[in-house]
mmCIF file of C-alpha atoms in Angstrom:
data_model
loop_
_atom_site.group_PDB
_atom_site.id
_atom_site.type_symbol
_atom_site.label_atom_id
_atom_site.label_comp_id
_atom_site.label_asym_id
_atom_site.label_seq_id
_atom_site.Cartn_x
_atom_site.Cartn_y
_atom_site.Cartn_z
ATOM 1 C CA MET A 127 -169.278 4.098 85.430
ATOM 2 C CA THR A 128 -172.628 3.915 84.019
ATOM 3 C CA TYR A 129 -172.960 3.296 80.282
ATOM 4 C CA ARG A 130 -175.890 3.386 78.010
ATOM 5 C CA HIS A 131 -176.017 0.760 75.192
ATOM 6 C CA ILE A 132 -176.115 2.234 71.601
ATOM 7 C CA LYS A 133 -179.064 1.193 69.743
ATOM 8 C CA ASN A 134 -179.227 1.114 65.777
ATOM 9 C CA SER A 135 -181.448 4.223 65.536
ATOM 10 C CA LEU A 136 -179.924 7.712 65.685
ATOM 11 C CA LEU A 137 -181.600 9.864 68.350
ATOM 12 C CA SER A 138 -181.541 13.770 68.642
ATOM 13 C CA VAL A 139 -179.398 15.225 71.420
ATOM 14 C CA LEU A 140 -181.869 17.977 72.237
ATOM 15 C CA PRO A 141 -185.654 17.870 72.652
ATOM 16 C CA LEU A 142 -187.251 19.888 69.849
ATOM 17 C CA ALA A 143 -188.922 22.121 72.563
ATOM 18 C CA ALA A 144 -185.557 23.008 73.940
ATOM 19 C CA MET A 145 -184.174 23.758 70.402
ATOM 20 C CA SER A 146 -187.196 26.025 69.554
ATOM 21 C CA LEU A 147 -186.739 27.931 72.824
ATOM 22 C CA PHE A 148 -183.061 28.506 72.059
ATOM 23 C CA PHE A 149 -183.657 29.878 68.645
ATOM 24 C CA SER A 150 -186.616 31.978 69.625
ATOM 25 C CA CYS A 151 -184.485 33.630 72.278
ATOM 26 C CA THR A 152 -181.571 34.296 69.746
ATOM 27 C CA GLY A 153 -183.491 35.260 66.656
ATOM 28 C CA GLY A 154 -182.921 32.022 64.784
ATOM 29 C CA GLY A 155 -180.487 32.483 61.782
ATOM 30 C CA GLY A 156 -181.128 36.208 61.706
ATOM 31 C CA HIS A 157 -179.745 39.017 63.781
ATOM 32 C CA THR A 158 -180.935 41.668 66.356
ATOM 33 C CA GLY A 159 -179.964 45.042 67.432
ATOM 34 C CA PRO A 160 -179.638 48.392 65.633
ATOM 35 C CA GLU A 161 -175.985 47.855 64.324
ATOM 36 C CA VAL A 162 -175.566 44.818 61.942
ATOM 37 C CA SER A 163 -172.704 43.928 59.620
ATOM 38 C CA ASN A 164 -170.239 41.277 58.887
ATOM 39 C CA THR A 165 -168.549 41.993 62.248
ATOM 40 C CA SER A 166 -171.469 43.263 64.349
ATOM 41 C CA GLY A 167 -174.792 41.811 65.598
ATOM 42 C CA ILE A 168 -175.952 38.392 66.730
ATOM 43 C CA ALA A 169 -175.860 35.114 64.563
ATOM 44 C CA THR A 170 -176.786 31.505 65.529
ATOM 45 C CA LEU A 171 -174.821 28.337 64.851
ATOM 46 C CA VAL A 172 -175.741 24.742 65.304
ATOM 47 C CA CYS A 173 -172.615 22.498 65.324
ATOM 48 C CA ASP A 174 -172.117 18.778 65.485
ATOM 49 C CA ALA A 175 -171.109 18.101 68.950
ATOM 50 C CA SER A 176 -168.015 16.164 67.803
ATOM 51 C CA PHE A 177 -166.475 19.432 66.709
ATOM 52 C CA GLU A 178 -167.463 21.684 69.744
ATOM 53 C CA ASN A 179 -163.868 21.839 70.736
ATOM 54 C CA ILE A 180 -162.895 23.239 67.347
ATOM 55 C CA MET A 181 -165.720 25.663 66.851
ATOM 56 C CA LYS A 182 -165.565 27.193 70.536
ATOM 57 C CA GLN A 183 -162.014 28.332 69.551
ATOM 58 C CA GLU A 184 -163.207 29.876 66.289
ATOM 59 C CA ILE A 185 -165.911 31.779 68.027
ATOM 60 C CA ASP A 186 -163.640 32.833 70.893
ATOM 61 C CA VAL A 187 -161.075 34.538 68.450
ATOM 62 C CA PHE A 188 -163.879 35.948 66.145
ATOM 63 C CA GLU A 189 -165.658 37.627 69.064
ATOM 64 C CA TYR A 190 -162.350 38.812 70.577
ATOM 65 C CA ILE A 191 -161.270 40.451 67.129
ATOM 66 C CA TYR A 192 -164.793 41.735 66.554
ATOM 67 C CA PRO A 193 -166.149 42.595 69.950
ATOM 68 C CA LYS A 194 -169.464 43.840 68.632
ATOM 69 C CA ALA A 195 -170.314 40.448 67.076
ATOM 70 C CA SER A 196 -171.811 37.493 69.077
ATOM 71 C CA ILE A 197 -172.175 33.892 67.747
ATOM 72 C CA MET A 198 -174.773 31.896 69.845
ATOM 73 C CA ALA A 199 -173.727 28.316 69.388
ATOM 74 C CA GLN A 200 -175.641 25.186 70.160
ATOM 75 C CA TYR A 201 -174.009 21.620 69.851
ATOM 76 C CA ALA A 202 -176.182 18.737 68.952
ATOM 77 C CA ASP A 203 -176.198 15.656 66.818
ATOM 78 C CA GLN A 204 -175.857 15.972 62.926
ATOM 79 C CA LYS A 205 -179.567 15.311 62.318
ATOM 80 C CA ALA A 206 -180.622 18.137 64.585
ATOM 81 C CA CYS A 207 -178.050 20.517 62.824
ATOM 82 C CA ILE A 208 -179.525 19.760 59.380
ATOM 83 C CA ASP A 209 -183.171 19.886 60.728
ATOM 84 C CA SER A 210 -182.383 23.373 62.207
ATOM 85 C CA MET A 211 -181.289 24.811 58.866
ATOM 86 C CA LEU A 212 -184.059 23.212 56.877
ATOM 87 C CA ASP A 213 -186.582 24.650 59.553
ATOM 88 C CA GLN A 214 -184.805 28.042 59.048
ATOM 89 C CA LYS A 215 -183.973 28.309 62.806
ATOM 90 C CA THR A 216 -180.420 29.029 62.128
ATOM 91 C CA SER A 217 -178.192 30.209 59.163
ATOM 92 C CA LEU A 218 -175.044 28.305 60.141
ATOM 93 C CA ILE A 219 -174.349 24.726 60.737
ATOM 94 C CA VAL A 220 -171.091 22.516 60.969
ATOM 95 C CA ILE A 221 -171.600 18.838 59.932
ATOM 96 C CA THR A 222 -169.702 15.980 58.315
ATOM 97 C CA ARG A 223 -171.113 16.326 54.813
ATOM 98 C CA PRO A 224 -172.365 18.903 52.362
ATOM 99 C CA PHE A 225 -175.954 19.562 51.537
ATOM 100 C CA ASN A 226 -177.295 17.465 48.637
ATOM 101 C CA ASP A 227 -179.297 18.682 45.637
ATOM 102 C CA LYS A 228 -182.594 18.064 47.255
ATOM 103 C CA GLU A 229 -181.629 20.072 50.376
ATOM 104 C CA ILE A 230 -180.228 22.923 48.402
ATOM 105 C CA SER A 231 -183.491 22.962 46.167
ATOM 106 C CA TYR A 232 -185.593 23.076 49.203
ATOM 107 C CA MET A 233 -183.659 26.050 50.831
ATOM 108 C CA LYS A 234 -184.024 27.840 47.374
ATOM 109 C CA SER A 235 -187.720 27.306 47.550
ATOM 110 C CA LYS A 236 -187.560 29.268 50.846
ATOM 111 C CA ASN A 237 -185.451 32.001 49.183
ATOM 112 C CA ARG A 238 -182.391 30.954 50.933
ATOM 113 C CA THR A 239 -178.989 30.681 49.040
ATOM 114 C CA VAL A 240 -176.640 27.915 50.431
ATOM 115 C CA ARG A 241 -173.084 28.414 50.624
ATOM 116 C CA GLN A 242 -170.985 25.455 51.885
ATOM 117 C CA SER A 243 -167.309 24.639 52.062
ATOM 118 C CA MET A 244 -165.254 21.781 53.469
ATOM 119 C CA ILE A 245 -163.311 23.354 56.227
ATOM 120 C CA ALA A 246 -161.229 20.477 57.705
ATOM 121 C CA VAL A 247 -160.634 16.751 57.738
ATOM 122 C CA ASP A 248 -161.171 15.078 61.087
ATOM 123 C CA ALA A 249 -159.472 11.794 62.165
ATOM 124 C CA LEU A 250 -161.285 9.504 64.670
ATOM 125 C CA ALA A 251 -158.735 8.322 67.450
ATOM 126 C CA LEU A 252 -158.997 5.178 69.351
ATOM 127 C CA ILE A 253 -157.925 5.696 72.942
ATOM 128 C CA VAL A 254 -157.439 3.026 75.808
ATOM 129 C CA ASN A 255 -156.294 3.074 79.403
ATOM 130 C CA PRO A 256 -152.419 3.480 79.871
ATOM 131 C CA GLU A 257 -152.396 -0.028 81.648
ATOM 132 C CA ASN A 258 -153.594 -1.638 78.389
ATOM 133 C CA SER A 259 -150.454 -3.178 76.832
ATOM 134 C CA LEU A 260 -152.027 -2.939 73.145
ATOM 135 C CA ASN A 261 -150.404 -0.356 70.900
ATOM 136 C CA VAL A 262 -151.538 -1.223 67.472
ATOM 137 C CA ILE A 263 -155.093 -2.201 66.158
ATOM 138 C CA SER A 264 -156.195 -2.897 62.530
ATOM 139 C CA LYS A 265 -159.480 -1.753 60.832
ATOM 140 C CA PRO A 266 -160.777 -5.452 60.615
ATOM 141 C CA GLU A 267 -160.186 -5.877 64.366
ATOM 142 C CA ILE A 268 -161.977 -2.821 65.022
ATOM 143 C CA ALA A 269 -164.756 -3.956 62.910
ATOM 144 C CA GLU A 270 -165.011 -7.231 64.803
ATOM 145 C CA ILE A 271 -164.967 -5.558 68.017
ATOM 146 C CA LEU A 272 -167.771 -3.259 67.050
ATOM 147 C CA SER A 273 -169.946 -6.246 65.770
ATOM 148 C CA GLY A 274 -169.413 -8.218 68.946
ATOM 149 C CA LYS A 275 -167.425 -10.955 67.166
ATOM 150 C CA ILE A 276 -164.361 -9.979 69.371
ATOM 151 C CA THR A 277 -165.430 -9.610 72.926
ATOM 152 C CA ASP A 278 -162.210 -10.197 75.039
ATOM 153 C CA TRP A 279 -158.849 -8.304 75.045
ATOM 154 C CA ASN A 280 -156.883 -11.625 74.895
ATOM 155 C CA GLN A 281 -158.491 -12.178 71.386
ATOM 156 C CA VAL A 282 -156.774 -8.873 70.172
ATOM 157 C CA GLU A 283 -153.402 -9.412 72.078
ATOM 158 C CA VAL A 284 -152.005 -12.459 73.932
ATOM 159 C CA GLY A 285 -151.081 -11.274 77.571
ATOM 160 C CA ASN A 286 -154.166 -8.979 77.940
ATOM 161 C CA ASP A 287 -156.270 -11.627 79.814
ATOM 162 C CA HIS A 288 -156.295 -9.452 82.936
ATOM 163 C CA LEU A 289 -158.360 -6.723 81.095
ATOM 164 C CA GLY A 290 -161.295 -8.955 80.478
ATOM 165 C CA LYS A 291 -164.328 -7.992 78.388
ATOM 166 C CA ILE A 292 -163.859 -5.167 75.912
ATOM 167 C CA GLU A 293 -166.291 -2.195 76.322
ATOM 168 C CA VAL A 294 -166.410 0.356 73.445
ATOM 169 C CA VAL A 295 -167.340 3.860 74.399
ATOM 170 C CA PHE A 296 -168.646 6.672 72.146
ATOM 171 C CA ASP A 297 -169.559 10.157 72.908
ATOM 172 C CA HIS A 298 -173.189 10.032 72.320
ATOM 173 C CA GLN A 299 -175.439 7.332 70.487
ATOM 174 C CA GLY A 300 -176.783 9.875 67.973
ATOM 175 C CA SER A 301 -173.332 11.360 67.185
ATOM 176 C CA SER A 302 -171.710 11.501 63.747
ATOM 177 C CA THR A 303 -168.796 9.520 65.159
ATOM 178 C CA VAL A 304 -171.235 6.484 65.869
ATOM 179 C CA GLN A 305 -172.706 6.958 62.373
ATOM 180 C CA TYR A 306 -169.187 7.106 60.658
ATOM 181 C CA MET A 307 -167.929 3.884 62.411
ATOM 182 C CA ARG A 308 -171.165 1.993 61.689
ATOM 183 C CA ASP A 309 -171.392 2.965 58.037
ATOM 184 C CA SER A 310 -167.621 2.609 57.144
ATOM 185 C CA LEU A 311 -166.679 -0.437 59.130
ATOM 186 C CA LEU A 312 -169.873 -2.300 59.470
ATOM 187 C CA ASN A 313 -171.727 -1.315 56.207
ATOM 188 C CA GLY A 314 -174.647 -0.038 58.458
ATOM 189 C CA ALA A 315 -174.927 -3.267 60.608
ATOM 190 C CA GLU A 316 -175.903 -3.088 64.137
ATOM 191 C CA PHE A 317 -173.221 -2.756 66.923
ATOM 192 C CA GLY A 318 -172.694 -5.689 69.328
ATOM 193 C CA SER A 319 -173.870 -5.535 73.087
ATOM 194 C CA ASN A 320 -170.336 -4.421 74.057
ATOM 195 C CA VAL A 321 -170.787 -0.956 72.447
ATOM 196 C CA PHE A 322 -171.999 1.911 74.785
ATOM 197 C CA ALA A 323 -172.318 5.675 74.743
ATOM 198 C CA GLN A 324 -171.789 8.515 77.285
ATOM 199 C CA ASN A 325 -173.164 12.136 77.067
ATOM 200 C CA SER A 326 -170.089 13.991 75.977
ATOM 201 C CA PRO A 327 -166.373 13.548 74.694
ATOM 202 C CA GLU A 328 -165.258 14.472 78.069
ATOM 203 C CA ALA A 329 -167.052 11.406 79.589
ATOM 204 C CA VAL A 330 -165.373 9.217 76.986
ATOM 205 C CA PHE A 331 -162.033 10.223 78.517
ATOM 206 C CA GLU A 332 -163.412 9.561 82.062
ATOM 207 C CA ALA A 333 -164.480 6.131 81.076
ATOM 208 C CA VAL A 334 -161.285 5.179 79.594
ATOM 209 C CA ARG A 335 -159.236 6.599 82.463
ATOM 210 C CA LYS A 336 -161.281 4.681 85.098
ATOM 211 C CA ASN A 337 -161.869 1.374 83.053
ATOM 212 C CA LYS A 338 -158.894 -0.640 82.042
ATOM 213 C CA ASN A 339 -161.024 -2.799 79.609
ATOM 214 C CA ALA A 340 -162.589 0.309 77.753
ATOM 215 C CA ILE A 341 -161.647 1.651 74.312
ATOM 216 C CA GLY A 342 -162.847 5.070 73.348
ATOM 217 C CA VAL A 343 -163.678 6.478 69.970
ATOM 218 C CA ILE A 344 -163.217 10.267 69.819
ATOM 219 C CA GLY A 345 -162.472 13.054 67.391
ATOM 220 C CA VAL A 346 -158.701 13.980 67.301
ATOM 221 C CA SER A 347 -159.120 17.678 68.516
ATOM 222 C CA TRP A 348 -160.175 16.304 71.831
ATOM 223 C CA ILE A 349 -156.825 14.642 72.456
ATOM 224 C CA SER A 350 -154.576 16.981 70.645
ATOM 225 C CA SER A 351 -152.917 20.225 71.720
ATOM 226 C CA ASP A 352 -150.490 22.739 69.986
ATOM 227 C CA MET A 353 -147.676 23.007 72.558
ATOM 228 C CA GLN A 354 -146.872 26.344 71.142
ATOM 229 C CA THR A 355 -150.231 27.921 71.796
ATOM 230 C CA LYS A 356 -151.971 25.816 74.477
ATOM 231 C CA ASP A 357 -150.783 28.098 77.426
ATOM 232 C CA LEU A 358 -151.331 31.442 75.625
ATOM 233 C CA SER A 359 -153.956 33.869 76.932
ATOM 234 C CA ARG A 360 -157.045 34.637 74.957
ATOM 235 C CA GLU A 361 -155.611 37.964 73.758
ATOM 236 C CA ASP A 362 -152.199 36.438 72.911
ATOM 237 C CA PHE A 363 -153.757 33.467 71.059
ATOM 238 C CA ALA A 364 -155.910 35.957 69.116
ATOM 239 C CA LYS A 365 -152.909 37.921 68.164
ATOM 240 C CA ASN A 366 -150.996 34.715 67.205
ATOM 241 C CA ILE A 367 -153.863 33.761 64.893
ATOM 242 C CA GLN A 368 -153.736 37.189 63.286
ATOM 243 C CA GLU A 369 -150.168 37.171 62.462
ATOM 244 C CA ASN A 370 -149.277 36.133 59.004
ATOM 245 C CA ASP A 371 -146.592 33.501 59.769
ATOM 246 C CA THR A 372 -145.920 30.017 58.497
ATOM 247 C CA THR A 373 -145.194 28.365 61.883
ATOM 248 C CA THR A 374 -146.094 24.698 62.161
ATOM 249 C CA ILE A 375 -147.795 23.269 65.287
ATOM 250 C CA ASP A 376 -146.090 21.235 67.769
ATOM 251 C CA GLN A 377 -148.819 18.575 68.144
ATOM 252 C CA GLN A 378 -149.043 16.417 71.293
ATOM 253 C CA PHE A 379 -151.635 13.913 72.553
ATOM 254 C CA ASP A 380 -153.286 13.924 75.986
ATOM 255 C CA SER A 381 -150.764 11.733 78.144
ATOM 256 C CA SER A 382 -153.558 10.619 80.425
ATOM 257 C CA VAL A 383 -154.792 8.006 77.793
ATOM 258 C CA LYS A 384 -152.910 5.912 75.292
ATOM 259 C CA VAL A 385 -153.640 6.690 71.652
ATOM 260 C CA LEU A 386 -153.565 3.597 69.461
ATOM 261 C CA LYS A 387 -151.904 3.231 66.094
ATOM 262 C CA VAL A 388 -154.374 2.075 63.390
ATOM 263 C CA ARG A 389 -153.448 -0.175 60.525
ATOM 264 C CA GLY A 390 -155.792 -0.159 57.417
ATOM 265 C CA ASN A 391 -157.044 -3.119 55.666
ATOM 266 C CA ASN A 392 -154.144 -5.373 54.387
ATOM 267 C CA GLU A 393 -151.738 -2.741 55.434
ATOM 268 C CA VAL A 394 -148.342 -3.576 57.258
ATOM 269 C CA THR A 395 -147.730 -0.087 58.749
ATOM 270 C CA ALA A 396 -149.872 1.371 61.495
ATOM 271 C CA TYR A 397 -150.204 5.121 62.196
ATOM 272 C CA LYS A 398 -151.347 7.554 64.957
ATOM 273 C CA PRO A 399 -153.756 10.354 63.884
ATOM 274 C CA TYR A 400 -151.130 12.989 63.491
ATOM 275 C CA GLN A 401 -151.923 15.801 60.948
ATOM 276 C CA TYR A 402 -149.233 14.620 58.473
ATOM 277 C CA TYR A 403 -150.765 11.226 58.376
ATOM 278 C CA ILE A 404 -154.293 12.539 57.954
ATOM 279 C CA PHE A 405 -152.971 14.607 54.976
ATOM 280 C CA THR A 406 -151.284 11.708 53.300
ATOM 281 C CA GLY A 407 -154.235 9.538 53.902
ATOM 282 C CA GLU A 408 -152.168 6.907 55.771
ATOM 283 C CA TYR A 409 -154.199 7.077 58.870
ATOM 284 C CA PRO A 410 -157.338 5.155 57.742
ATOM 285 C CA LEU A 411 -160.129 6.626 59.968
ATOM 286 C CA PHE A 412 -161.027 10.086 58.732
ATOM 287 C CA ARG A 413 -163.970 12.261 57.636
ATOM 288 C CA GLN A 414 -164.558 15.647 56.299
ATOM 289 C CA ILE A 415 -166.006 18.710 58.135
ATOM 290 C CA TYR A 416 -168.273 21.077 56.367
ATOM 291 C CA MET A 417 -169.681 24.544 57.162
ATOM 292 C CA ILE A 418 -172.973 25.569 55.548
ATOM 293 C CA SER A 419 -174.436 28.869 55.569
ATOM 294 C CA THR A 420 -177.572 30.572 54.415
ATOM 295 C CA SER A 421 -176.597 33.882 55.956
ATOM 296 C CA VAL A 422 -176.878 37.056 53.581
ATOM 297 C CA PRO A 423 -173.911 39.443 53.039
ATOM 298 C CA GLY A 424 -173.831 42.162 55.661
ATOM 299 C CA THR A 425 -174.711 39.996 58.612
ATOM 300 C CA PRO A 426 -172.521 38.390 61.410
ATOM 301 C CA GLY A 427 -173.413 34.968 60.150
ATOM 302 C CA HIS A 428 -171.937 35.729 56.719
ATOM 303 C CA GLY A 429 -168.905 37.291 58.569
ATOM 304 C CA PHE A 430 -168.235 34.366 60.629
ATOM 305 C CA TYR A 431 -168.528 31.931 57.680
ATOM 306 C CA SER A 432 -165.918 34.038 55.931
ATOM 307 C CA PHE A 433 -163.764 33.950 58.944
ATOM 308 C CA VAL A 434 -163.931 30.205 59.354
ATOM 309 C CA THR A 435 -163.157 29.378 55.789
ATOM 310 C CA GLY A 436 -160.574 32.008 55.536
ATOM 311 C CA PRO A 437 -156.915 32.110 56.489
ATOM 312 C CA GLN A 438 -157.442 32.964 60.173
ATOM 313 C CA GLY A 439 -160.105 30.473 60.723
ATOM 314 C CA GLN A 440 -158.021 27.764 58.981
ATOM 315 C CA LYS A 441 -155.097 28.588 61.227
ATOM 316 C CA ILE A 442 -157.179 27.998 64.299
ATOM 317 C CA ILE A 443 -158.228 24.613 62.984
ATOM 318 C CA GLN A 444 -154.622 23.858 62.471
ATOM 319 C CA THR A 445 -153.772 24.296 66.180
ATOM 320 C CA THR A 446 -156.517 21.708 67.205
ATOM 321 C CA GLY A 447 -154.823 18.763 65.661
ATOM 322 C CA VAL A 448 -157.558 18.386 62.822
ATOM 323 C CA LEU A 449 -156.302 18.920 59.301
ATOM 324 C CA PRO A 450 -157.483 22.211 57.780
ATOM 325 C CA LYS A 451 -158.440 22.499 54.196
ATOM 326 C CA VAL A 452 -155.670 24.800 53.353
ATOM 327 C CA VAL A 453 -152.445 23.436 54.765
ATOM 328 C CA LYS A 454 -149.441 25.382 55.731
ATOM 329 C CA PRO A 455 -146.499 26.134 55.961
ATOM 330 C CA SER A 456 -144.839 25.008 52.856
ATOM 331 C CA THR A 457 -147.504 25.822 50.328
ATOM 332 C CA ASN A 458 -151.330 25.994 50.091
ATOM 333 C CA VAL A 459 -152.438 22.593 49.502
ATOM 334 C CA GLU A 460 -156.252 22.092 48.998
ATOM 335 C CA VAL A 461 -157.378 18.741 50.433
ATOM 336 C CA LYS A 462 -159.694 16.944 48.086
#
């Protein structure tokens, strides 16, 4: 397995030329064609690649329900998402933070009104090879692994001598996952030489499956599935989403890797990244997901923003293992 060492700088996933070509072909944040409304026409979206698994499902159902609408999505790092909106190349982005006052004022100077909403709370899962005997890890231990202070598995758990050197694997060196772990656990300090990056979340799985000494950091939607909906056809899944029921999901993690329990600072109990523990805040590695729009009413961009932030879009998020902003079934609970 070939790794790339993560440097301290955050790099863009896509060359600017490629981004420009994409948006010039799709009409940027606007729309094309004779028929344009909230449910017809073309809109562009640039989404943090960490949330690709979630947004693909949102787009799939939206386009199934509204066959005259098309959402042209690009998945990139967070900086590329923000830059694409500031450059007015798209009217929709999905990132881990809201726009600040300076960014909103800048868009206002370009006659663009910013609408933004937190749509979910994502948990970052830690995955290891099934042959690794470790089941629980603490935040301080994670920090020491990321900084390079802990380099061998036997320093984390006695009896894991056969695993040797620890190799931490992220999805991409410029991803928001990397930024979150660096900022929240290392206070912005540089990673150790044992931290590497692949090119995608799928590659993180591959690295962990093939390397007994690897530990992967990945968004919970990539390891979760709803056992009640995972085998449904596109048509049946869309119909299920449109039904006004209060069914909870039967969440299950990918069995090809081991998902570690994580213990917070000075905490005794450790938790896996199930939705309930994300909701209660007992699982300690979590971040918010925001959708930001400059689409005007009467365009498919505005329609898709309303869909994702509305009941149907929130129900789709619930099936991914991520915690939606509005939690069902017992009552509507707005996550702060």
